[in-house]
Tab-separated table of N, CA and C in Angstrom:
chain	number	residue	atom	x	y	z
A	1	MET	N	-19.237	47.104	27.754
A	1	MET	CA	-20.369	46.272	28.107
A	1	MET	C	-20.032	44.838	27.728
A	2	LYS	N	-20.361	43.937	28.611
A	2	LYS	CA	-20.093	42.523	28.351
A	2	LYS	C	-21.415	41.760	28.359
A	3	ILE	N	-21.764	41.212	27.210
A	3	ILE	CA	-22.967	40.404	27.076
A	3	ILE	C	-22.553	38.949	27.170
A	4	GLU	N	-23.157	38.248	28.105
A	4	GLU	CA	-22.768	36.857	28.343
A	4	GLU	C	-23.297	35.903	27.282
A	5	ASP	N	-24.516	36.121	26.834
A	5	ASP	CA	-25.113	35.223	25.841
A	5	ASP	C	-25.139	35.931	24.488
A	6	ARG	N	-24.016	35.934	23.820
A	6	ARG	CA	-23.848	36.655	22.557
A	6	ARG	C	-24.799	36.137	21.481
A	7	GLU	N	-25.067	34.839	21.446
A	7	GLU	CA	-25.971	34.288	20.427
A	7	GLU	C	-27.388	34.841	20.580
A	8	SER	N	-27.868	34.928	21.806
A	8	SER	CA	-29.200	35.484	22.041
A	8	SER	C	-29.245	36.953	21.638
A	9	TYR	N	-28.199	37.681	21.995
A	9	TYR	CA	-28.127	39.096	21.627
A	9	TYR	C	-28.138	39.245	20.105
A	10	ASP	N	-27.364	38.430	19.418
A	10	ASP	CA	-27.309	38.497	17.955
A	10	ASP	C	-28.683	38.210	17.342
A	11	ARG	N	-29.414	37.241	17.886
A	11	ARG	CA	-30.762	36.946	17.391
A	11	ARG	C	-31.695	38.124	17.650
A	12	PHE	N	-31.549	38.774	18.801
A	12	PHE	CA	-32.354	39.945	19.145
A	12	PHE	C	-32.109	41.066	18.126
A	13	VAL	N	-30.851	41.385	17.885
A	13	VAL	CA	-30.500	42.458	16.957
A	13	VAL	C	-30.915	42.096	15.528
A	14	ASP	N	-30.748	40.843	15.155
A	14	ASP	CA	-31.165	40.404	13.817
A	14	ASP	C	-32.669	40.580	13.626
A	15	ALA	N	-33.441	40.330	14.668
A	15	ALA	CA	-34.896	40.499	14.581
A	15	ALA	C	-35.252	41.969	14.375
A	16	ILE	N	-34.561	42.858	15.070
A	16	ILE	CA	-34.789	44.298	14.887
A	16	ILE	C	-34.409	44.689	13.459
A	17	LYS	N	-33.259	44.224	13.000
A	17	LYS	CA	-32.794	44.563	11.645
A	17	LYS	C	-33.784	44.064	10.590
A	18	LEU	N	-34.301	42.867	10.760
A	18	LEU	CA	-35.273	42.336	9.814
A	18	LEU	C	-36.501	43.241	9.739
A	19	ASN	N	-36.961	43.715	10.885
A	19	ASN	CA	-38.083	44.651	10.889
A	19	ASN	C	-37.757	45.905	10.088
A	20	LEU	N	-36.592	46.494	10.329
A	20	LEU	CA	-36.206	47.719	9.629
A	20	LEU	C	-36.152	47.496	8.120
A	21	ILE	N	-35.602	46.366	7.714
A	21	ILE	CA	-35.498	46.052	6.286
A	21	ILE	C	-36.893	45.892	5.676
A	22	MET	N	-37.745	45.129	6.347
A	22	MET	CA	-39.091	44.883	5.819
A	22	MET	C	-39.910	46.169	5.771
A	23	TRP	N	-39.814	46.994	6.801
A	23	TRP	CA	-40.566	48.249	6.817
A	23	TRP	C	-40.128	49.146	5.672
A	24	ARG	N	-38.826	49.245	5.493
A	24	ARG	CA	-38.302	50.144	4.466
A	24	ARG	C	-38.731	49.666	3.084
A	25	ARG	N	-38.691	48.370	2.853
A	25	ARG	CA	-39.096	47.829	1.548
A	25	ARG	C	-40.588	48.007	1.298
A	26	SER	N	-41.388	47.774	2.316
A	26	SER	CA	-42.841	47.858	2.125
A	26	SER	C	-43.361	49.288	2.216
A	27	GLY	N	-42.668	50.143	2.960
A	27	GLY	CA	-43.147	51.507	3.159
A	27	GLY	C	-42.577	52.513	2.187
A	28	ALA	N	-41.589	52.107	1.413
A	28	ALA	CA	-40.970	52.952	0.387
A	28	ALA	C	-40.464	54.286	0.929
A	29	LYS	N	-40.026	54.311	2.165
A	29	LYS	CA	-39.424	55.520	2.726
A	29	LYS	C	-37.942	55.509	2.378
A	30	ASP	N	-37.417	56.669	2.013
A	30	ASP	CA	-35.979	56.715	1.758
A	30	ASP	C	-35.265	57.208	3.015
A	31	PHE	N	-33.948	57.128	2.978
A	31	PHE	CA	-33.178	57.481	4.167
A	31	PHE	C	-33.357	58.948	4.565
A	32	SER	N	-33.643	59.822	3.605
A	32	SER	CA	-33.830	61.232	3.951
A	32	SER	C	-35.100	61.427	4.784
A	33	GLU	N	-36.177	60.697	4.457
A	33	GLU	CA	-37.413	60.781	5.247
A	33	GLU	C	-37.200	60.234	6.662
A	34	ILE	N	-36.485	59.131	6.731
A	34	ILE	CA	-36.199	58.531	8.040
A	34	ILE	C	-35.311	59.477	8.850
A	35	SER	N	-34.325	60.070	8.185
A	35	SER	CA	-33.413	61.014	8.824
A	35	SER	C	-34.176	62.199	9.410
A	36	GLU	N	-35.125	62.707	8.659
A	36	GLU	CA	-35.925	63.844	9.123
A	36	GLU	C	-36.745	63.471	10.356
A	37	LYS	N	-37.356	62.301	10.330
A	37	LYS	CA	-38.177	61.847	11.454
A	37	LYS	C	-37.332	61.632	12.714
A	38	LEU	N	-36.158	61.021	12.544
A	38	LEU	CA	-35.305	60.723	13.689
A	38	LEU	C	-34.466	61.924	14.120
A	39	ASP	N	-34.463	62.962	13.277
A	39	ASP	CA	-33.697	64.176	13.553
A	39	ASP	C	-32.202	63.879	13.716
A	40	ILE	N	-31.716	63.021	12.816
A	40	ILE	CA	-30.293	62.693	12.750
A	40	ILE	C	-29.881	62.697	11.279
A	41	SER	N	-28.605	62.679	11.012
A	41	SER	CA	-28.121	62.731	9.631
A	41	SER	C	-28.445	61.435	8.887
A	42	GLU	N	-28.479	61.553	7.550
A	42	GLU	CA	-28.696	60.356	6.739
A	42	GLU	C	-27.591	59.335	6.969
A	43	ARG	N	-26.390	59.822	7.149
A	43	ARG	CA	-25.264	58.921	7.393
A	43	ARG	C	-25.500	58.089	8.662
A	44	THR	N	-25.985	58.756	9.706
A	44	THR	CA	-26.279	58.056	10.958
A	44	THR	C	-27.433	57.079	10.770
A	45	VAL	N	-28.440	57.472	10.001
A	45	VAL	CA	-29.560	56.568	9.727
A	45	VAL	C	-29.058	55.312	9.032
A	46	ARG	N	-28.202	55.471	8.049
A	46	ARG	CA	-27.650	54.312	7.348
A	46	ARG	C	-26.853	53.419	8.300
A	47	ARG	N	-26.101	54.050	9.192
A	47	ARG	CA	-25.319	53.280	10.168
A	47	ARG	C	-26.255	52.517	11.106
A	48	ARG	N	-27.316	53.177	11.577
A	48	ARG	CA	-28.281	52.507	12.460
A	48	ARG	C	-28.972	51.360	11.724
A	49	TYR	N	-29.290	51.597	10.458
A	49	TYR	CA	-29.955	50.588	9.640
A	49	TYR	C	-29.062	49.358	9.469
A	50	ASN	N	-27.788	49.589	9.234
A	50	ASN	CA	-26.839	48.490	9.018
A	50	ASN	C	-26.410	47.808	10.311
A	51	THR	N	-26.387	48.545	11.412
A	51	THR	CA	-26.009	47.986	12.718
A	51	THR	C	-27.043	48.432	13.754
A	52	PRO	N	-28.214	47.796	13.759
A	52	PRO	CA	-29.296	48.228	14.632
A	52	PRO	C	-28.997	48.103	16.125
A	53	GLY	N	-27.924	47.432	16.485
A	53	GLY	CA	-27.543	47.378	17.894
A	53	GLY	C	-27.140	48.740	18.426
A	54	THR	N	-26.920	49.704	17.520
A	54	THR	CA	-26.537	51.056	17.945
A	54	THR	C	-27.739	51.986	18.072
A	55	LEU	N	-28.934	51.511	17.724
A	55	LEU	CA	-30.140	52.334	17.852
A	55	LEU	C	-30.410	52.670	19.312
A	56	THR	N	-30.782	53.905	19.548
A	56	THR	CA	-31.268	54.244	20.890
A	56	THR	C	-32.748	53.862	20.954
A	57	LEU	N	-33.278	53.768	22.140
A	57	LEU	CA	-34.704	53.468	22.268
A	57	LEU	C	-35.547	54.578	21.659
A	58	GLU	N	-35.099	55.813	21.806
A	58	GLU	CA	-35.818	56.947	21.228
A	58	GLU	C	-35.864	56.829	19.696
A	59	GLU	N	-34.739	56.450	19.095
A	59	GLU	CA	-34.701	56.285	17.642
A	59	GLU	C	-35.589	55.134	17.195
A	60	LEU	N	-35.541	54.032	17.910
A	60	LEU	CA	-36.392	52.893	17.569
A	60	LEU	C	-37.864	53.277	17.671
A	61	PHE	N	-38.220	54.007	18.709
A	61	PHE	CA	-39.604	54.442	18.900
A	61	PHE	C	-40.044	55.331	17.741
A	62	ALA	N	-39.185	56.296	17.358
A	62	ALA	CA	-39.511	57.192	16.236
A	62	ALA	C	-39.624	56.413	14.934
A	63	TRP	N	-38.741	55.445	14.736
A	63	TRP	CA	-38.773	54.618	13.533
A	63	TRP	C	-40.102	53.859	13.479
A	64	CYS	N	-40.531	53.337	14.612
A	64	CYS	CA	-41.814	52.631	14.689
A	64	CYS	C	-42.966	53.577	14.368
A	65	GLU	N	-42.918	54.795	14.911
A	65	GLU	CA	-43.958	55.783	14.613
A	65	GLU	C	-44.034	56.060	13.115
A	66	LEU	N	-42.888	56.206	12.496
A	66	LEU	CA	-42.826	56.518	11.068
A	66	LEU	C	-43.528	55.453	10.237
A	67	TYR	N	-43.399	54.207	10.634
A	67	TYR	CA	-43.996	53.103	9.878
A	67	TYR	C	-45.300	52.595	10.493
A	68	GLY	N	-45.787	53.263	11.534
A	68	GLY	CA	-47.055	52.867	12.141
A	68	GLY	C	-47.006	51.531	12.853
A	69	LYS	N	-45.866	51.245	13.481
A	69	LYS	CA	-45.692	49.974	14.196
A	69	LYS	C	-45.717	50.207	15.692
A	70	ASP	N	-46.113	49.190	16.427
A	70	ASP	CA	-46.148	49.257	17.886
A	70	ASP	C	-44.771	48.874	18.426
A	71	PRO	N	-44.051	49.822	19.051
A	71	PRO	CA	-42.700	49.526	19.532
A	71	PRO	C	-42.642	48.382	20.528
A	72	SER	N	-43.674	48.259	21.365
A	72	SER	CA	-43.653	47.170	22.342
A	72	SER	C	-43.761	45.815	21.643
A	73	GLU	N	-44.524	45.739	20.561
A	73	GLU	CA	-44.629	44.490	19.798
A	73	GLU	C	-43.313	44.162	19.102
A	74	VAL	N	-42.645	45.189	18.595
A	74	VAL	CA	-41.351	44.972	17.939
A	74	VAL	C	-40.347	44.414	18.945
A	75	LEU	N	-40.279	45.038	20.122
A	75	LEU	CA	-39.351	44.566	21.148
A	75	LEU	C	-39.736	43.183	21.665
A	76	ARG	N	-41.031	42.963	21.836
A	76	ARG	CA	-41.497	41.652	22.310
A	76	ARG	C	-41.091	40.563	21.305
A	77	GLY	N	-41.261	40.836	20.017
A	77	GLY	CA	-40.869	39.878	18.994
A	77	GLY	C	-39.363	39.627	18.999
A	78	ALA	N	-38.579	40.692	19.194
A	78	ALA	CA	-37.121	40.538	19.243
A	78	ALA	C	-36.708	39.747	20.466
A	79	PHE	N	-37.339	39.998	21.620
A	79	PHE	CA	-37.033	39.230	22.827
A	79	PHE	C	-37.401	37.763	22.635
A	80	HIS	N	-38.522	37.517	21.967
A	80	HIS	CA	-38.927	36.134	21.684
A	80	HIS	C	-37.868	35.427	20.830
A	81	GLU	N	-37.375	36.124	19.821
A	81	GLU	CA	-36.317	35.554	18.974
A	81	GLU	C	-35.039	35.308	19.765
A	82	ALA	N	-34.722	36.195	20.680
A	82	ALA	CA	-33.513	36.047	21.493
A	82	ALA	C	-33.574	34.788	22.347
A	83	LYS	N	-34.772	34.436	22.814
A	83	LYS	CA	-34.941	33.264	23.663
A	83	LYS	C	-34.950	31.956	22.865
A	84	ARG	N	-35.239	32.080	21.580
A	84	ARG	CA	-35.312	30.895	20.730
A	84	ARG	C	-33.953	30.183	20.725
A	85	GLU	N	-34.012	28.892	20.768
A	85	GLU	CA	-32.766	28.112	20.722
A	85	GLU	C	-32.198	28.163	19.317
A	86	GLY	N	-30.912	28.485	19.207
A	86	GLY	CA	-30.240	28.602	17.911
A	86	GLY	C	-29.890	27.321	17.367
């Protein structure tokens, strides 16, 4: 896959990662709880957490459900960040 505007993509992924970090800190969920919800291994959860560009939409949706967040708002916020001038 070739992304032409790498800076926008990086801002998009950073916005998703920031959400994951903030949710985990405020929600006090550990990786085992997240792993159970996403039905993937803890190792994979840690990898997704560290490199959110590898998240599938299904995983992101489940992660949002776990923390009671609206997935469309999360994506809308990330798209807004992607459009922001760096």
